[in-house]
GROMACS .gro file of C-alpha atoms in nm:
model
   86
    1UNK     CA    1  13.833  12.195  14.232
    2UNK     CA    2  13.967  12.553  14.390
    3UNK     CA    3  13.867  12.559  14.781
    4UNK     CA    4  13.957  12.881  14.888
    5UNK     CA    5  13.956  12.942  15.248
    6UNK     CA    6  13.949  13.342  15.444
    7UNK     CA    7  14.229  13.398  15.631
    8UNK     CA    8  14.100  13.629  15.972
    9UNK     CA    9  14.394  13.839  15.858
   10UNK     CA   10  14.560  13.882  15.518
   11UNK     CA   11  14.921  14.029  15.481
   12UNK     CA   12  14.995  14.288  15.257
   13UNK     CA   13  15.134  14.071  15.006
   14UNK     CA   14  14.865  13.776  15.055
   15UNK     CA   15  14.635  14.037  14.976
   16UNK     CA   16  14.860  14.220  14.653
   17UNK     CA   17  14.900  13.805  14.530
   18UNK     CA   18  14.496  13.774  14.574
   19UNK     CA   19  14.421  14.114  14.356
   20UNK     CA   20  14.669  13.979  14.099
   21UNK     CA   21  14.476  13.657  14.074
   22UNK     CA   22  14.177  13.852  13.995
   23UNK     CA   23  14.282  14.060  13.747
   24UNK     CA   24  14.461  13.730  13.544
   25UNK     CA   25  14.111  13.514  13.602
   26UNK     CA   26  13.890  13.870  13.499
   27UNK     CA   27  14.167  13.889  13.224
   28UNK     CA   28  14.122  13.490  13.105
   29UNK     CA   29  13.787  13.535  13.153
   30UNK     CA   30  13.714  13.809  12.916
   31UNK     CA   31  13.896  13.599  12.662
   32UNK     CA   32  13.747  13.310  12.693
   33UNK     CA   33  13.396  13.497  12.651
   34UNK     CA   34  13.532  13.659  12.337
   35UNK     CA   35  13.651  13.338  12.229
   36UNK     CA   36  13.303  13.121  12.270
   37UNK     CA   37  13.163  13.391  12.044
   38UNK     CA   38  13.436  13.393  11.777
   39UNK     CA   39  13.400  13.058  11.754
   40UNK     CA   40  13.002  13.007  11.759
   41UNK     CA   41  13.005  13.248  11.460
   42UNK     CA   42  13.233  13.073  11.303
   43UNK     CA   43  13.021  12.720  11.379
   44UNK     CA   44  12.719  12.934  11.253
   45UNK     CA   45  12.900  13.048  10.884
   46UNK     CA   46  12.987  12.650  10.873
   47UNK     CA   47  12.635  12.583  10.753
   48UNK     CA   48  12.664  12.387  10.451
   49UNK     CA   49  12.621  12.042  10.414
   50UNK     CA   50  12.895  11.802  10.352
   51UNK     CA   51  13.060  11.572  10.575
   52UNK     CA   52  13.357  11.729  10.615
   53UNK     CA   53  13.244  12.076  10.660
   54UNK     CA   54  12.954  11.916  10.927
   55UNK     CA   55  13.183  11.745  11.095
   56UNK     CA   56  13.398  12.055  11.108
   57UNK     CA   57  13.050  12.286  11.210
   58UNK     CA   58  13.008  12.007  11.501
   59UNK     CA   59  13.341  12.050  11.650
   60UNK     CA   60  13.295  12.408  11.637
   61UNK     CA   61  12.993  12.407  11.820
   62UNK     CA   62  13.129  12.190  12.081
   63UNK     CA   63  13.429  12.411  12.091
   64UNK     CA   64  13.229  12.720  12.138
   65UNK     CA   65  13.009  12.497  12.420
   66UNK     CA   66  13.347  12.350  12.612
   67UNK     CA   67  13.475  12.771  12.587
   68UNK     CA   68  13.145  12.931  12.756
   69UNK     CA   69  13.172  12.617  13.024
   70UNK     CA   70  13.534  12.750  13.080
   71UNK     CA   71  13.484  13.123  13.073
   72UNK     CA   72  13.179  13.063  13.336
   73UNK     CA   73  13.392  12.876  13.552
   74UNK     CA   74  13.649  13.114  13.580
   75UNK     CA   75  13.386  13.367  13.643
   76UNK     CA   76  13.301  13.152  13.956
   77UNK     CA   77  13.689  13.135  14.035
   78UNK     CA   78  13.639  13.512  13.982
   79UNK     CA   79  13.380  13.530  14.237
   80UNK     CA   80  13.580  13.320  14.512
   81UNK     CA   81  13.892  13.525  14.477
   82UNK     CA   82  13.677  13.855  14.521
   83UNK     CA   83  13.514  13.717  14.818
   84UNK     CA   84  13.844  13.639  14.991
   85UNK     CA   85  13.974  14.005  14.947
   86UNK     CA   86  13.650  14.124  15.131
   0.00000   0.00000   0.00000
């Protein structure tokens, strides 16, 4: 897990390497949210019924879960980089 501890005083450049941070987890985040629905769409037009094609609609889905889990924790890695540069 990411601990991120305040600093009483950040540099210039501790600060500059903090707001790049952001922007690259805002940046991955954003993707990974456009990704989870991409791919639940795509788990959704997988609807028929054979075993290949379920078995191919179930990894989908689990894709698309294992994506939204990821996008929301970078949102939280997000939120911890923002607080430090308060």
């Amino acid at each position: 897990m990411l601990s991120i501890a305040p600093a009483d005083t950040l540099t210039s450049d501790a600060l500059w390497v903090l707001l790049q941070a952001l922007a690259e987890v805002g940046v991955a985040r954003d993707a990974l949210d456009g990704a989870a629905g991409d791919v639940l769409a795509l788990s959704h037009d997988a609807e028929w019924r054979s075993d290949g094609v379920t078995a191919l609609r179930d990894t989908l889905s689990d894709l698309a879960t294992r994506t939204r889990i990821a996008a929301a924790d970078a949102g939280l890695h997000e939120a911890r980089i923002a607080s430090v540069t308060a």
